[in-house]
Each structure stands twice: as structure tokens, then as C-alpha cells.
């Protein structure tokens, strides 16, 4: 049985390492969207801690997640990034001047379930779901969706890992020339309604297990 909406946050455009990861609790479906705006800090996870640690699925309401925003939930004690990508961000994912800079643009490595082995690495193009752990040495990459800026004029938006400078695009695909070897993993997940994501449970017919990815 799924637990509802245990959510963690590092801010809509924020980020950080495991050390400063903030955990908040949303007790019911629908609360996560509000949390995406306010980002309150709650001291700890609520009663389902043991169940969550054991890997029970969690349900997250993304109905209030605005385009361009990210929320982070904890599943199996790992940060899970959920992003509502804009049409412009989706277009960028397909641009050749970006894909030629990526190490594995077609997701050839087993870092995602088959249902996310596509150009947007997700079930619904607009909603990205990733395990937010750098494939180099395990830091939590920072959500850096705005193009350009400190990462250079050719930065298309994505994730920057502050530990050793690895970069990923807005589908979690790793760039060439950085220490991280692989794309960010995609966890098992499914949509149980138009706007509710169940993390930890595959769509019918799939038996993907996160333990089977090449690297977490
Ligand atoms: S842990 Fe991310 S670049 Fe080293």
C-alpha cells in the first residue's frame, strides 16, 4: 500500500548536498503542491518512517507544481526529483546542439525503466522523475534550470553537481567531459491519476527494479 506524500525539499530552484537536505512532511495528497510554494521545514518524517525506509510506494500530488518548478520527495531514503518541465525545456531536450554534448543522449545505459527510455526519459513528457544522486560519488545535484548564467552561455538548463562539477540536462542526461559516468537514474513510478504520481510502483506490465540500474 502506498503512503501519501512524504515530501522533501531543497527549494523550487534550490539544491545542496546530503548534509543540508531538508525534509518536510505533507500529510495528505494535495499538500505537496502547496509545499512547492512555501517550502516549510518540518523536523522529521511522520509515522511511516519504517515503512518508507523499507521502500513502500509513496503518492505525490503534482497538480500544483508549476511549470519550471521542482519538488523533492524521499523514497527509500533517497531524494527523488519531480520536475514540471515547460514546453521550451522539452524542446531543448531534442535540439542537436544539446544532444551532441551528452554522453548517453539516447539512454542506452540501463539507468531507467523501459517506459522512460525515450527522448524525455519519463512517462509524461512534462513530468520528469529522477533519483537525485550524482552518478559520480553520490552528491545531490543542484536544480539549475535557467539557461546561461554562471555555467556559461551554452548552458541549456539542467542540474549541476557542486562536488566535482558534473552536469546533467533537464532529462538527467549527463554531459560529456565531467566526472559522472552515467545519466541520473529513473526510479519505478506510475501515474495513478492525471496528477498523482506513485513513486516505487511500475505501470502494469513492468517489473523494473531500481536495484537493477548500472549505478545509483
Ligand atoms: S559527486 Fe557529483 S560530480 Fe562528484
CSV table of C-alpha atoms and ligand atoms in Angstrom, one decimal:
chain,number,residue,atom,x,y,z
A,1,UNK,CA,0.0,0.0,0.0
A,2,UNK,CA,1.3,3.5,-0.9
A,3,UNK,CA,2.0,6.1,1.7
A,4,UNK,CA,0.8,9.6,0.9
A,5,UNK,CA,3.1,12.4,0.1
A,6,UNK,CA,6.1,12.4,2.2
A,7,UNK,CA,8.0,15.2,0.6
A,8,UNK,CA,11.4,16.7,1.0
A,9,UNK,CA,12.6,19.9,-0.5
A,10,UNK,CA,15.6,21.9,-1.4
A,11,UNK,CA,13.6,24.7,-2.9
A,12,UNK,CA,11.9,25.2,-6.2
A,13,UNK,CA,15.2,26.1,-7.8
A,14,UNK,CA,17.4,25.2,-4.9
A,15,UNK,CA,19.8,22.4,-4.1
A,16,UNK,CA,22.5,21.2,-1.9
A,17,UNK,CA,24.4,18.2,-0.6
A,18,UNK,CA,23.1,15.4,1.5
A,19,UNK,CA,24.2,17.2,4.6
A,20,UNK,CA,21.8,20.1,4.1
A,21,UNK,CA,19.0,18.2,2.7
A,22,UNK,CA,15.7,19.4,4.2
A,23,UNK,CA,12.8,17.1,4.9
A,24,UNK,CA,9.2,18.2,5.1
A,25,UNK,CA,6.1,16.3,5.6
A,26,UNK,CA,2.9,16.6,3.7
A,27,UNK,CA,0.3,14.6,5.4
A,28,UNK,CA,-2.2,14.3,2.6
A,29,UNK,CA,-2.4,14.3,-1.1
A,30,UNK,CA,-2.6,17.9,-2.3
A,31,UNK,CA,-0.2,19.3,0.3
A,32,UNK,CA,2.9,18.8,-1.9
A,33,UNK,CA,1.8,21.5,-4.3
A,34,UNK,CA,1.4,24.0,-1.5
A,35,UNK,CA,4.8,22.9,-0.2
A,36,UNK,CA,6.3,23.8,-3.6
A,37,UNK,CA,5.5,27.4,-2.9
A,38,UNK,CA,6.2,27.7,0.8
A,39,UNK,CA,8.9,25.2,1.4
A,40,UNK,CA,8.5,25.0,5.1
A,41,UNK,CA,11.0,23.0,7.1
A,42,UNK,CA,9.5,20.2,9.1
A,43,UNK,CA,11.7,18.4,11.6
A,44,UNK,CA,11.2,14.8,10.6
A,45,UNK,CA,9.2,12.3,8.7
A,46,UNK,CA,5.9,11.1,10.2
A,47,UNK,CA,4.9,7.7,11.4
A,48,UNK,CA,5.5,5.8,8.2
A,49,UNK,CA,9.3,6.2,8.5
A,50,UNK,CA,10.0,2.5,8.8
A,51,UNK,CA,7.6,1.7,6.0
A,52,UNK,CA,9.2,4.3,3.8
A,53,UNK,CA,12.7,3.1,4.6
A,54,UNK,CA,11.6,-0.4,3.5
A,55,UNK,CA,10.6,1.0,0.1
A,56,UNK,CA,6.9,1.3,0.2
A,57,UNK,CA,5.5,3.3,-2.6
A,58,UNK,CA,4.6,7.0,-2.0
A,59,UNK,CA,2.0,9.1,-3.7
A,60,UNK,CA,2.7,12.7,-4.7
A,61,UNK,CA,0.2,15.2,-5.9
A,62,UNK,CA,1.8,17.3,-8.7
A,63,UNK,CA,-1.4,19.2,-9.6
A,64,UNK,CA,0.1,22.4,-8.0
A,65,UNK,CA,3.6,22.0,-9.3
A,66,UNK,CA,4.0,25.0,-11.7
A,67,UNK,CA,6.0,24.7,-14.9
A,68,UNK,CA,9.7,25.1,-14.2
A,69,UNK,CA,9.4,24.0,-10.6
A,70,UNK,CA,10.9,21.0,-8.9
A,71,UNK,CA,9.9,19.2,-5.7
A,72,UNK,CA,11.8,16.6,-4.0
A,73,UNK,CA,10.4,13.6,-2.1
A,74,UNK,CA,12.1,10.9,-0.2
A,75,UNK,CA,11.7,7.3,-1.2
A,76,UNK,CA,13.9,4.5,0.2
A,77,UNK,CA,15.8,7.3,1.9
A,78,UNK,CA,16.8,8.7,-1.4
A,79,UNK,CA,15.9,12.1,-2.9
A,80,UNK,CA,13.5,11.8,-5.8
A,81,UNK,CA,13.4,14.9,-8.1
A,82,UNK,CA,10.0,15.6,-9.7
A,83,UNK,CA,10.0,18.5,-12.2
A,84,UNK,CA,7.2,20.0,-14.3
A,85,UNK,CA,9.1,20.9,-17.5
A,86,UNK,CA,7.9,23.7,-19.7
A,87,UNK,CA,7.4,23.3,-23.5
A,88,UNK,CA,10.6,25.3,-24.0
A,89,UNK,CA,12.5,22.9,-21.8
A,90,UNK,CA,11.1,19.9,-23.7
A,91,UNK,CA,12.1,21.5,-27.0
A,92,UNK,CA,15.6,22.0,-25.7
A,93,UNK,CA,15.9,18.3,-24.9
A,94,UNK,CA,15.6,17.5,-28.6
A,95,UNK,CA,18.0,20.1,-30.0
A,96,UNK,CA,21.0,18.7,-31.7
A,97,UNK,CA,23.3,21.3,-30.4
A,98,UNK,CA,22.5,20.0,-26.9
A,99,UNK,CA,22.2,16.2,-27.5
A,100,UNK,CA,25.7,16.2,-29.2
A,101,UNK,CA,27.2,17.4,-25.9
A,102,UNK,CA,25.7,14.5,-23.9
A,103,UNK,CA,27.4,11.2,-23.1
A,104,UNK,CA,24.4,9.0,-23.5
A,105,UNK,CA,21.7,11.1,-25.2
A,106,UNK,CA,19.5,8.0,-26.1
A,107,UNK,CA,19.7,6.4,-22.6
A,108,UNK,CA,21.4,3.3,-23.8
A,109,UNK,CA,22.8,2.5,-20.4
A,110,UNK,CA,20.4,0.8,-18.0
A,111,UNK,CA,19.7,3.8,-15.9
A,112,UNK,CA,15.9,3.8,-16.3
A,113,UNK,CA,12.9,1.5,-16.9
A,114,UNK,CA,11.9,0.8,-20.5
A,115,UNK,CA,8.9,3.1,-20.1
A,116,UNK,CA,11.3,6.0,-19.6
A,117,UNK,CA,13.8,5.0,-22.3
A,118,UNK,CA,12.7,7.8,-24.7
A,119,UNK,CA,13.8,11.3,-25.6
A,120,UNK,CA,12.2,12.8,-22.4
A,121,UNK,CA,13.1,10.0,-20.1
A,122,UNK,CA,9.7,9.9,-18.5
A,123,UNK,CA,6.1,8.6,-18.8
A,124,UNK,CA,4.5,12.0,-19.4
A,125,UNK,CA,6.9,14.4,-21.2
A,126,UNK,CA,6.1,17.3,-19.0
A,127,UNK,CA,6.9,15.5,-15.7
A,128,UNK,CA,10.4,14.4,-15.0
A,129,UNK,CA,11.1,11.9,-12.2
A,130,UNK,CA,14.7,11.1,-11.2
A,131,UNK,CA,16.8,9.7,-8.4
A,132,UNK,CA,18.6,12.8,-7.3
A,133,UNK,CA,22.0,11.3,-6.6
A,134,UNK,CA,25.0,12.1,-8.8
A,135,UNK,CA,26.4,9.1,-10.5
A,136,UNK,CA,30.0,10.2,-9.7
A,137,UNK,CA,30.3,10.0,-5.9
A,138,UNK,CA,26.8,10.5,-4.7
A,139,UNK,CA,26.2,14.2,-4.1
A,140,UNK,CA,22.9,15.7,-4.7
A,141,UNK,CA,22.9,17.8,-7.9
A,142,UNK,CA,21.5,21.3,-7.8
A,143,UNK,CA,18.5,22.1,-9.9
A,144,UNK,CA,19.7,24.8,-12.3
A,145,UNK,CA,17.0,25.1,-14.9
A,146,UNK,CA,17.8,28.6,-16.3
A,147,UNK,CA,19.9,28.6,-19.5
A,148,UNK,CA,23.1,30.6,-19.5
A,149,UNK,CA,24.3,32.3,-16.3
A,150,UNK,CA,27.3,31.1,-14.3
A,151,UNK,CA,27.5,27.9,-16.2
A,152,UNK,CA,28.2,29.6,-19.5
A,153,UNK,CA,26.3,30.9,-22.5
A,154,UNK,CA,25.8,27.4,-23.8
A,155,UNK,CA,24.3,26.0,-20.6
A,156,UNK,CA,20.8,24.7,-21.6
A,157,UNK,CA,19.5,24.3,-18.1
A,158,UNK,CA,19.5,21.1,-16.0
A,159,UNK,CA,21.5,20.0,-12.9
A,160,UNK,CA,24.9,21.0,-11.7
A,161,UNK,CA,26.7,18.9,-9.1
A,162,UNK,CA,28.8,21.2,-6.9
A,163,UNK,CA,31.1,18.4,-5.6
A,164,UNK,CA,33.2,17.9,-8.8
A,165,UNK,CA,31.3,19.8,-11.4
A,166,UNK,CA,29.2,17.2,-13.2
A,167,UNK,CA,26.4,18.5,-15.3
A,168,UNK,CA,23.1,16.9,-16.4
A,169,UNK,CA,20.4,18.2,-18.7
A,170,UNK,CA,16.7,18.6,-17.9
A,171,UNK,CA,16.2,14.9,-18.5
A,172,UNK,CA,19.0,13.9,-16.2
A,173,UNK,CA,21.3,13.0,-19.1
A,174,UNK,CA,25.0,13.6,-18.2
A,175,UNK,CA,27.2,15.8,-20.3
A,176,UNK,CA,30.5,14.7,-21.7
A,177,UNK,CA,33.7,15.9,-20.1
A,178,UNK,CA,32.5,15.6,-16.5
A,179,UNK,CA,33.3,13.1,-13.8
A,180,UNK,CA,29.9,11.5,-13.6
A,181,UNK,CA,29.8,8.5,-15.9
A,182,UNK,CA,26.1,7.9,-16.3
A,183,UNK,CA,22.7,9.5,-16.6
A,184,UNK,CA,20.7,10.1,-13.3
A,185,UNK,CA,18.6,7.0,-12.6
A,186,UNK,CA,14.8,7.0,-13.1
A,187,UNK,CA,13.0,5.2,-10.3
A,188,UNK,CA,10.0,2.9,-10.8
A,189,UNK,CA,6.9,5.1,-10.9
A,190,UNK,CA,3.5,5.4,-12.3
A,191,UNK,CA,0.6,7.9,-12.6
A,192,UNK,CA,-2.4,6.7,-10.6
A,193,UNK,CA,-4.4,9.7,-11.8
A,194,UNK,CA,-3.7,12.6,-14.1
A,195,UNK,CA,-1.9,14.5,-11.4
A,196,UNK,CA,-0.8,11.9,-8.8
A,197,UNK,CA,2.5,10.1,-9.2
A,198,UNK,CA,3.2,6.9,-7.3
A,199,UNK,CA,6.9,6.5,-6.7
A,200,UNK,CA,8.1,3.0,-6.2
A,201,UNK,CA,5.5,1.2,-8.4
A,202,UNK,CA,5.7,0.5,-12.1
A,203,UNK,CA,2.9,0.8,-14.6
A,204,UNK,CA,1.1,-2.6,-15.2
A,205,UNK,CA,3.3,-5.0,-17.1
A,206,UNK,CA,6.6,-3.7,-16.0
A,207,UNK,CA,8.8,-5.2,-13.2
A,208,UNK,CA,11.6,-2.7,-13.2
A,209,UNK,CA,13.6,-2.6,-10.0
A,210,UNK,CA,15.8,0.3,-9.1
A,211,UNK,CA,18.4,-2.2,-7.9
A,212,UNK,CA,18.9,-3.2,-11.5
A,213,UNK,CA,20.3,0.1,-12.7
A,214,UNK,CA,24.0,0.3,-13.6
A,215,UNK,CA,24.8,2.8,-10.9
A,216,UNK,CA,23.0,4.7,-8.2
B,1,LIG,S1,29.7,13.6,-6.8
B,1,LIG,FE1,28.8,14.8,-8.4
B,1,LIG,S2,30.5,15.4,-9.5
B,1,LIG,FE2,31.4,14.2,-8.0
